[in-house]
PDB file of C-alpha atoms and ligand atoms in Angstrom:
ATOM      1  CA  MET A   1      18.615  -2.267   9.177  1.00 92.00           C
ATOM      2  CA  ASP A   2      14.819  -2.393  10.147  1.00 97.00           C
ATOM      3  CA  LEU A   3      12.340  -2.699   6.805  1.00 98.00           C
ATOM      4  CA  ILE A   4       8.657  -2.952   6.499  1.00 98.00           C
ATOM      5  CA  ASP A   5       7.370  -4.188   3.750  1.00 98.00           C
ATOM      6  CA  THR A   6       3.961  -2.059   3.304  1.00 98.00           C
ATOM      7  CA  HIS A   7       2.324  -3.524   0.969  1.00 98.00           C
ATOM      8  CA  CYS A   8       2.834  -7.308  -0.377  1.00 98.00           C
ATOM      9  CA  HIS A   9       0.973  -9.968  -1.683  1.00 97.00           C
ATOM     10  CA  LEU A  10       2.046 -12.843   0.045  1.00 97.00           C
ATOM     11  CA  THR A  11      -1.100 -14.572  -0.859  1.00 95.00           C
ATOM     12  CA  GLU A  12      -0.593 -14.730  -4.835  1.00 94.00           C
ATOM     13  CA  ARG A  13       2.119 -16.677  -6.767  1.00 94.00           C
ATOM     14  CA  PRO A  14       5.097 -17.450  -6.728  1.00 95.00           C
ATOM     15  CA  LEU A  15       5.606 -15.586  -3.644  1.00 95.00           C
ATOM     16  CA  CYS A  16       2.856 -17.815  -1.771  1.00 94.00           C
ATOM     17  CA  GLU A  17       4.686 -21.070  -3.176  1.00 95.00           C
ATOM     18  CA  SER A  18       7.034 -20.983  -0.706  1.00 96.00           C
ATOM     19  CA  LEU A  19       6.626 -18.518   1.597  1.00 97.00           C
ATOM     20  CA  ALA A  20       9.187 -20.012   4.337  1.00 97.00           C
ATOM     21  CA  ALA A  21      12.500 -19.112   1.942  1.00 98.00           C
ATOM     22  CA  VAL A  22      10.418 -15.633   1.046  1.00 98.00           C
ATOM     23  CA  LEU A  23       9.748 -14.858   4.572  1.00 98.00           C
ATOM     24  CA  ASP A  24      13.702 -15.914   5.784  1.00 98.00           C
ATOM     25  CA  ARG A  25      15.592 -13.879   2.644  1.00 98.00           C
ATOM     26  CA  ALA A  26      13.488 -10.674   3.728  1.00 98.00           C
ATOM     27  CA  ALA A  27      14.820 -11.132   7.366  1.00 97.00           C
ATOM     28  CA  ARG A  28      18.070 -11.429   6.488  1.00 97.00           C
ATOM     29  CA  ALA A  29      17.954  -8.585   4.286  1.00 97.00           C
ATOM     30  CA  GLY A  30      16.431  -6.938   7.725  1.00 97.00           C
ATOM     31  CA  VAL A  31      12.447  -6.759   6.407  1.00 98.00           C
ATOM     32  CA  THR A  32      11.206  -8.325   9.470  1.00 97.00           C
ATOM     33  CA  ARG A  33       7.567  -6.892   8.858  1.00 98.00           C
ATOM     34  CA  ILE A  34       5.111  -7.162   5.807  1.00 98.00           C
ATOM     35  CA  VAL A  35       1.421  -5.096   5.346  1.00 98.00           C
ATOM     36  CA  VAL A  36       0.185  -7.541   3.494  1.00 98.00           C
ATOM     37  CA  PRO A  37      -3.886  -6.464   2.100  1.00 98.00           C
ATOM     38  CA  ALA A  38      -6.269  -8.288   0.936  1.00 97.00           C
ATOM     39  CA  TYR A  39      -8.289  -7.297  -2.077  1.00 96.00           C
ATOM     40  CA  ASP A  40     -11.512  -8.722  -2.473  1.00 96.00           C
ATOM     41  CA  PRO A  41     -14.025 -11.520  -0.328  1.00 96.00           C
ATOM     42  CA  PRO A  42     -11.646 -14.543  -1.272  1.00 95.00           C
ATOM     43  CA  SER A  43      -8.990 -13.390  -1.083  1.00 96.00           C
ATOM     44  CA  TRP A  44      -9.941 -11.917   3.427  1.00 97.00           C
ATOM     45  CA  PRO A  45     -10.018 -15.243   4.566  1.00 97.00           C
ATOM     46  CA  LEU A  46      -6.455 -15.980   3.357  1.00 97.00           C
ATOM     47  CA  VAL A  47      -4.503 -13.364   4.394  1.00 97.00           C
ATOM     48  CA  GLN A  48      -6.304 -13.958   7.726  1.00 97.00           C
ATOM     49  CA  ALA A  49      -5.091 -17.473   7.761  1.00 97.00           C
ATOM     50  CA  LEU A  50      -1.441 -16.293   6.696  1.00 97.00           C
ATOM     51  CA  ALA A  51      -1.042 -13.127   9.579  1.00 97.00           C
ATOM     52  CA  ALA A  52      -2.524 -16.222  12.019  1.00 97.00           C
ATOM     53  CA  ALA A  53       0.156 -18.131  11.451  1.00 97.00           C
ATOM     54  CA  ASN A  54       3.476 -15.256  11.372  1.00 97.00           C
ATOM     55  CA  PRO A  55       2.388 -13.165  14.343  1.00 97.00           C
ATOM     56  CA  GLY A  56       4.574 -10.344  13.921  1.00 97.00           C
ATOM     57  CA  THR A  57       5.577 -10.785  11.026  1.00 98.00           C
ATOM     58  CA  ILE A  58       2.541 -10.357   8.678  1.00 98.00           C
ATOM     59  CA  TYR A  59       0.477  -7.831   9.405  1.00 98.00           C
ATOM     60  CA  PRO A  60      -3.654  -7.817   7.413  1.00 98.00           C
ATOM     61  CA  ALA A  61      -5.086  -5.725   5.755  1.00 98.00           C
ATOM     62  CA  LEU A  62      -8.920  -6.310   4.535  1.00 98.00           C
ATOM     63  CA  GLY A  63     -10.696  -4.576   1.825  1.00 98.00           C
ATOM     64  CA  LEU A  64     -12.778  -4.324  -1.716  1.00 97.00           C
ATOM     65  CA  HIS A  65     -10.370  -3.313  -4.469  1.00 96.00           C
ATOM     66  CA  PRO A  66     -11.867  -0.771  -6.996  1.00 96.00           C
ATOM     67  CA  TRP A  67     -10.999  -3.878  -9.822  1.00 96.00           C
ATOM     68  CA  VAL A  68     -13.562  -6.264  -8.381  1.00 95.00           C
ATOM     69  CA  ALA A  69     -16.268  -2.785  -6.341  1.00 94.00           C
ATOM     70  CA  ASP A  70     -19.219  -4.787  -8.710  1.00 94.00           C
ATOM     71  CA  GLN A  71     -19.197  -7.609  -6.066  1.00 94.00           C
ATOM     72  CA  ARG A  72     -21.358  -7.567  -3.034  1.00 93.00           C
ATOM     73  CA  LEU A  73     -19.408  -5.943  -0.177  1.00 94.00           C
ATOM     74  CA  ASP A  74     -20.635  -7.046   3.231  1.00 95.00           C
ATOM     75  CA  LEU A  75     -19.842  -4.968   5.661  1.00 96.00           C
ATOM     76  CA  GLY A  76     -20.962  -6.225   8.625  1.00 96.00           C
ATOM     77  CA  ASP A  77     -18.545  -9.527   7.912  1.00 96.00           C
ATOM     78  CA  LEU A  78     -15.724  -6.933   6.913  1.00 97.00           C
ATOM     79  CA  ALA A  79     -16.211  -4.995  10.401  1.00 97.00           C
ATOM     80  CA  ASN A  80     -16.190  -8.630  12.167  1.00 97.00           C
ATOM     81  CA  ARG A  81     -13.135 -10.086  10.037  1.00 97.00           C
ATOM     82  CA  LEU A  82     -10.970  -6.825  10.740  1.00 98.00           C
ATOM     83  CA  ARG A  83     -12.081  -7.057  14.553  1.00 97.00           C
ATOM     84  CA  ASP A  84     -10.907 -10.733  14.654  1.00 95.00           C
ATOM     85  CA  CYS A  85      -7.611 -10.174  12.925  1.00 96.00           C
ATOM     86  CA  ARG A  86      -6.586  -7.336  14.266  1.00 96.00           C
ATOM     87  CA  ALA A  87      -6.408  -6.107  10.838  1.00 98.00           C
ATOM     88  CA  VAL A  88      -4.119  -2.743  11.069  1.00 98.00           C
ATOM     89  CA  ALA A  89      -5.807  -1.411   7.739  1.00 98.00           C
ATOM     90  CA  ILE A  90      -8.807  -1.700   5.682  1.00 98.00           C
ATOM     91  CA  GLY A  91      -7.187  -1.964   1.917  1.00 95.00           C
ATOM     92  CA  GLU A  92      -6.830  -1.817  -0.495  1.00 97.00           C
ATOM     93  CA  VAL A  93      -9.215   0.148  -1.353  1.00 98.00           C
ATOM     94  CA  GLY A  94      -9.399   3.304  -3.860  1.00 97.00           C
ATOM     95  CA  LEU A  95     -10.509   3.998  -7.884  1.00 97.00           C
ATOM     96  CA  ASP A  96      -9.035   3.107 -10.894  1.00 96.00           C
ATOM     97  CA  THR A  97     -10.058   3.971 -13.983  1.00 95.00           C
ATOM     98  CA  ARG A  98      -7.791   2.190 -16.481  1.00 93.00           C
ATOM     99  CA  ILE A  99     -10.303  -0.958 -16.238  1.00 91.00           C
ATOM    100  CA  GLU A 100     -12.884  -1.519 -18.259  1.00 89.00           C
ATOM    101  CA  SER A 101     -15.333  -1.994 -15.432  1.00 92.00           C
ATOM    102  CA  PRO A 102     -16.831  -1.382 -12.819  1.00 95.00           C
ATOM    103  CA  ASP A 103     -16.560   2.301 -13.660  1.00 95.00           C
ATOM    104  CA  LEU A 104     -16.532   4.884 -10.760  1.00 95.00           C
ATOM    105  CA  LEU A 105     -20.462   5.013 -10.482  1.00 95.00           C
ATOM    106  CA  VAL A 106     -20.060   1.673  -8.602  1.00 95.00           C
ATOM    107  CA  GLN A 107     -15.918   2.323  -7.367  1.00 97.00           C
ATOM    108  CA  ILE A 108     -17.152   5.203  -5.792  1.00 97.00           C
ATOM    109  CA  PRO A 109     -19.464   4.642  -3.471  1.00 97.00           C
ATOM    110  CA  ALA A 110     -18.017   1.118  -2.686  1.00 97.00           C
ATOM    111  CA  LEU A 111     -14.735   3.436  -1.490  1.00 97.00           C
ATOM    112  CA  GLU A 112     -17.036   5.514   0.421  1.00 97.00           C
ATOM    113  CA  GLN A 113     -18.732   3.070   2.302  1.00 97.00           C
ATOM    114  CA  GLN A 114     -15.580   1.461   4.047  1.00 98.00           C
ATOM    115  CA  LEU A 115     -14.076   5.196   4.271  1.00 97.00           C
ATOM    116  CA  GLU A 116     -16.838   5.591   6.410  1.00 96.00           C
ATOM    117  CA  LEU A 117     -16.252   2.563   7.869  1.00 97.00           C
ATOM    118  CA  ALA A 118     -11.879   3.001   8.376  1.00 97.00           C
ATOM    119  CA  ARG A 119     -13.170   5.828  10.470  1.00 95.00           C
ATOM    120  CA  ASP A 120     -15.402   4.386  12.528  1.00 94.00           C
ATOM    121  CA  LEU A 121     -13.201   1.951  14.036  1.00 96.00           C
ATOM    122  CA  GLY A 122     -10.095   4.204  13.548  1.00 95.00           C
ATOM    123  CA  LEU A 123      -8.188   2.161  11.116  1.00 97.00           C
ATOM    124  CA  PRO A 124      -5.869   3.155   8.404  1.00 98.00           C
ATOM    125  CA  VAL A 125      -6.570   3.320   4.885  1.00 98.00           C
ATOM    126  CA  ILE A 126      -4.326   1.850   1.934  1.00 98.00           C
ATOM    127  CA  LEU A 127      -5.460   3.123  -0.979  1.00 98.00           C
ATOM    128  CA  HIS A 128      -4.749   2.060  -4.829  1.00 97.00           C
ATOM    129  CA  CYS A 129      -5.344   4.896  -7.412  1.00 97.00           C
ATOM    130  CA  ARG A 130      -4.702   4.821 -11.448  1.00 95.00           C
ATOM    131  CA  GLY A 131      -6.011   7.364 -13.512  1.00 95.00           C
ATOM    132  CA  ALA A 132      -8.329   9.387 -11.295  1.00 96.00           C
ATOM    133  CA  PHE A 133      -7.148  11.146  -8.984  1.00 97.00           C
ATOM    134  CA  ALA A 134      -8.879  14.219  -8.977  1.00 96.00           C
ATOM    135  CA  GLU A 135     -12.147  11.882  -7.972  1.00 97.00           C
ATOM    136  CA  LEU A 136     -10.092  10.870  -5.754  1.00 97.00           C
ATOM    137  CA  ALA A 137      -9.253  13.212  -3.509  1.00 96.00           C
ATOM    138  CA  ASP A 138     -12.252  14.947  -4.029  1.00 96.00           C
ATOM    139  CA  VAL A 139     -13.840  12.186  -1.716  1.00 97.00           C
ATOM    140  CA  LEU A 140     -10.595  12.216   0.512  1.00 96.00           C
ATOM    141  CA  GLU A 141     -12.000  15.641   1.159  1.00 94.00           C
ATOM    142  CA  ARG A 142     -14.650  14.679   2.440  1.00 93.00           C
ATOM    143  CA  PHE A 143     -13.361  12.158   4.971  1.00 91.00           C
ATOM    144  CA  SER A 144     -10.470  14.801   6.014  1.00 83.00           C
ATOM    145  CA  PRO A 145      -8.849  15.486   7.952  1.00 81.00           C
ATOM    146  CA  ARG A 146     -10.255  12.724  10.264  1.00 82.00           C
ATOM    147  CA  LEU A 147      -8.775   9.374   7.902  1.00 90.00           C
ATOM    148  CA  GLN A 148      -5.061   8.764   7.820  1.00 96.00           C
ATOM    149  CA  GLY A 149      -3.237   6.109   5.518  1.00 98.00           C
ATOM    150  CA  VAL A 150      -1.201   5.643   2.575  1.00 98.00           C
ATOM    151  CA  LEU A 151      -1.813   6.127  -1.420  1.00 98.00           C
ATOM    152  CA  HIS A 152      -0.111   3.255  -2.453  1.00 97.00           C
ATOM    153  CA  ALA A 153       2.355   2.899  -5.408  1.00 96.00           C
ATOM    154  CA  PHE A 154       2.906   6.304  -5.976  1.00 95.00           C
ATOM    155  CA  SER A 155       4.858   7.165  -9.369  1.00 94.00           C
ATOM    156  CA  ARG A 156       3.369  10.542  -9.582  1.00 95.00           C
ATOM    157  CA  SER A 157       4.735  13.731  -9.586  1.00 95.00           C
ATOM    158  CA  PRO A 158       5.857  16.235  -6.814  1.00 96.00           C
ATOM    159  CA  GLU A 159       2.724  18.420  -7.012  1.00 96.00           C
ATOM    160  CA  LEU A 160      -0.277  16.156  -7.282  1.00 96.00           C
ATOM    161  CA  ALA A 161       1.638  14.315  -4.102  1.00 97.00           C
ATOM    162  CA  ARG A 162       1.377  17.798  -2.779  1.00 96.00           C
ATOM    163  CA  ARG A 163      -2.486  17.401  -3.045  1.00 96.00           C
ATOM    164  CA  PHE A 164      -2.606  13.825  -1.760  1.00 96.00           C
ATOM    165  CA  LEU A 165      -0.022  15.016   1.687  1.00 96.00           C
ATOM    166  CA  ARG A 166      -2.652  18.054   2.403  1.00 95.00           C
ATOM    167  CA  LEU A 167      -5.383  15.330   3.135  1.00 95.00           C
ATOM    168  CA  GLY A 168      -2.871  13.765   5.422  1.00 95.00           C
ATOM    169  CA  LEU A 169      -2.027  10.905   3.211  1.00 97.00           C
ATOM    170  CA  HIS A 170       1.537   9.248   3.609  1.00 98.00           C
ATOM    171  CA  LEU A 171       3.128   7.850   0.024  1.00 98.00           C
ATOM    172  CA  GLY A 172       3.815   4.288  -0.647  1.00 98.00           C
ATOM    173  CA  ILE A 173       7.259   4.409  -2.677  1.00 97.00           C
ATOM    174  CA  GLY A 174       7.647   1.061  -4.294  1.00 97.00           C
ATOM    175  CA  GLY A 175      10.513  -0.671  -7.085  1.00 96.00           C
ATOM    176  CA  SER A 176       9.837   1.775 -10.150  1.00 96.00           C
ATOM    177  CA  VAL A 177      11.908   4.403  -7.948  1.00 97.00           C
ATOM    178  CA  THR A 178      14.984   1.936  -9.098  1.00 97.00           C
ATOM    179  CA  ARG A 179      14.143   2.746 -12.799  1.00 96.00           C
ATOM    180  CA  PRO A 180      16.378   5.694 -14.265  1.00 95.00           C
ATOM    181  CA  ARG A 181      14.156   6.796 -16.260  1.00 95.00           C
ATOM    182  CA  ALA A 182      10.605   7.139 -13.413  1.00 96.00           C
ATOM    183  CA  ARG A 183      11.510  11.249 -13.447  1.00 96.00           C
ATOM    184  CA  ASN A 184       8.187  11.528 -11.867  1.00 96.00           C
ATOM    185  CA  THR A 185       8.811   8.741  -9.111  1.00 96.00           C
ATOM    186  CA  ARG A 186      12.240  10.363  -8.131  1.00 97.00           C
ATOM    187  CA  ALA A 187      11.414  13.443  -7.950  1.00 97.00           C
ATOM    188  CA  THR A 188       8.600  12.634  -5.356  1.00 96.00           C
ATOM    189  CA  ALA A 189      11.394  10.231  -3.305  1.00 96.00           C
ATOM    190  CA  ASN A 190      13.179  13.276  -3.355  1.00 96.00           C
ATOM    191  CA  THR A 191      11.373  16.234  -2.072  1.00 95.00           C
ATOM    192  CA  LEU A 192       8.477  14.089  -0.185  1.00 96.00           C
ATOM    193  CA  PRO A 193       8.746  14.928   3.270  1.00 97.00           C
ATOM    194  CA  LEU A 194      10.477  11.859   5.327  1.00 97.00           C
ATOM    195  CA  GLU A 195       7.473  11.450   8.598  1.00 97.00           C
ATOM    196  CA  ARG A 196       4.954  11.017   5.152  1.00 97.00           C
ATOM    197  CA  LEU A 197       7.327   7.938   3.656  1.00 98.00           C
ATOM    198  CA  LEU A 198       6.773   4.035   3.435  1.00 98.00           C
ATOM    199  CA  LEU A 199       8.225   1.792   1.097  1.00 98.00           C
ATOM    200  CA  GLU A 200       7.095  -1.203  -0.676  1.00 98.00           C
ATOM    201  CA  THR A 201       7.429  -3.755  -3.379  1.00 98.00           C
ATOM    202  CA  ASP A 202       3.768  -4.371  -4.022  1.00 96.00           C
ATOM    203  CA  ALA A 203       5.279  -7.375  -5.208  1.00 96.00           C
ATOM    204  CA  PRO A 204       4.877  -9.750  -7.379  1.00 95.00           C
ATOM    205  CA  SER A 205       2.992  -6.151  -9.254  1.00 92.00           C
ATOM    206  CA  ILE A 206       5.998  -4.118 -10.017  1.00 92.00           C
ATOM    207  CA  GLY A 207       9.396  -4.784 -11.160  1.00 95.00           C
ATOM    208  CA  LEU A 208      12.434  -3.192 -10.455  1.00 94.00           C
ATOM    209  CA  GLU A 209      14.991  -1.921 -12.541  1.00 95.00           C
ATOM    210  CA  GLY A 210      16.760  -5.063 -13.852  1.00 94.00           C
ATOM    211  CA  ILE A 211      14.114  -7.460 -11.679  1.00 95.00           C
ATOM    212  CA  PRO A 212      10.774  -8.755 -13.232  1.00 96.00           C
ATOM    213  CA  PRO A 213       7.835  -8.171 -11.606  1.00 95.00           C
ATOM    214  CA  GLU A 214       7.354 -12.179 -11.148  1.00 95.00           C
ATOM    215  CA  ALA A 215      10.578 -11.828  -9.300  1.00 95.00           C
ATOM    216  CA  VAL A 216      10.072  -8.826  -6.956  1.00 97.00           C
ATOM    217  CA  GLU A 217      10.150  -9.808  -2.727  1.00 97.00           C
ATOM    218  CA  PRO A 218       9.311  -8.427   0.332  1.00 98.00           C
ATOM    219  CA  ARG A 219      13.732  -8.293   0.712  1.00 98.00           C
ATOM    220  CA  HIS A 220      14.091  -5.890  -1.818  1.00 98.00           C
ATOM    221  CA  VAL A 221      12.566  -3.035  -0.186  1.00 98.00           C
ATOM    222  CA  ARG A 222      16.229  -2.769   1.103  1.00 98.00           C
ATOM    223  CA  ASP A 223      16.592  -1.739  -2.746  1.00 97.00           C
ATOM    224  CA  VAL A 224      13.951   0.765  -3.021  1.00 98.00           C
ATOM    225  CA  ALA A 225      15.184   1.653   0.775  1.00 98.00           C
ATOM    226  CA  GLU A 226      19.023   2.033  -0.790  1.00 98.00           C
ATOM    227  CA  THR A 227      17.982   3.885  -3.961  1.00 98.00           C
ATOM    228  CA  VAL A 228      15.492   6.810  -2.340  1.00 98.00           C
ATOM    229  CA  ALA A 229      18.300   7.395  -0.300  1.00 98.00           C
ATOM    230  CA  HIS A 230      20.657   7.425  -3.450  1.00 97.00           C
ATOM    231  CA  LEU A 231      18.297  10.368  -4.097  1.00 97.00           C
ATOM    232  CA  ARG A 232      18.021  11.846  -1.258  1.00 97.00           C
ATOM    233  CA  GLY A 233      22.276  12.170  -0.618  1.00 97.00           C
ATOM    234  CA  VAL A 234      21.503  10.698   2.849  1.00 97.00           C
ATOM    235  CA  GLU A 235      22.576   7.294   4.553  1.00 97.00           C
ATOM    236  CA  PRO A 236      20.208   4.497   4.184  1.00 97.00           C
ATOM    237  CA  ASP A 237      20.070   3.880   7.502  1.00 97.00           C
ATOM    238  CA  ARG A 238      18.394   7.377   8.236  1.00 97.00           C
ATOM    239  CA  ILE A 239      15.871   5.981   5.014  1.00 98.00           C
ATOM    240  CA  ALA A 240      15.225   2.768   6.700  1.00 98.00           C
ATOM    241  CA  ASP A 241      14.968   4.199  10.174  1.00 98.00           C
ATOM    242  CA  ALA A 242      12.568   7.313   9.459  1.00 98.00           C
ATOM    243  CA  THR A 243      10.265   5.025   6.698  1.00 98.00           C
ATOM    244  CA  THR A 244      10.147   1.775   9.477  1.00 98.00           C
ATOM    245  CA  ARG A 245       9.041   4.516  12.306  1.00 98.00           C
ATOM    246  CA  ASN A 246       6.142   6.006  10.272  1.00 98.00           C
ATOM    247  CA  ALA A 247       4.751   2.540   9.367  1.00 98.00           C
ATOM    248  CA  ALA A 248       4.648   1.514  12.626  1.00 98.00           C
ATOM    249  CA  GLN A 249       3.006   4.448  14.076  1.00 98.00           C
ATOM    250  CA  LEU A 250       0.669   4.543  11.012  1.00 98.00           C
ATOM    251  CA  PHE A 251      -0.592   0.632  11.462  1.00 98.00           C
ATOM    252  CA  GLY A 252       0.446   0.285  14.990  1.00 97.00           C
ATOM    253  CA  LEU A 253       2.525  -1.260  14.912  1.00 96.00           C
TER     254      LEU A 253
HETATM  255 ZN1  LIG B   1      -1.612  -4.252  -3.851  1.00 90.49          ZN
END
């Protein structure tokens, strides 16, 4: 089984403390490639260095996350770094109303600037969204159909999923799908067109059933693939093949 973790923060603890072992366990589970998004200017060089040290395994994405959208965004610096490290995406970027600040008046312009850059550079985007799906869809409408990307850690209903599928996005399904009570995530994972499905862990942020977030590693993408396969009533290999092809195509891996 050949799998890609399309969203993992390997620069974060505890993953960064035992990276070689984490990557070894991932490879033994069939997870051979990992997209690592940075989220603010200090994390950009860390992700760049990690990718440079692990060519063919770790693929970088750089962006300014909505949580820190009030930080100064130097688009020229971002563009240079994206080129220098041959980043596979701009991200993670997006909108989030479940935080105290910055508010959407600050988040939306930062997102729009980065979407414009993605369009100019021909890069896909990795999108984070909590609580602002309508606002995100409105912003994306203005960039459709020329913008490609993934709405990561999607855990909402098939109805909401359809709005983003119509905009041409992929949806990233992660560890929450392994929880029996995650009805929406499971319904979406079950009904989403296979060619729009990506798998991810978002480690170390999201747990799996019986596994706390801080214990999650890229190798757990295999559990996500097996759960999705079970829900869809197909062999895990079929999910692995399709999602790996999708990720390789979207990110140009
Ligand atoms: Zn993330």
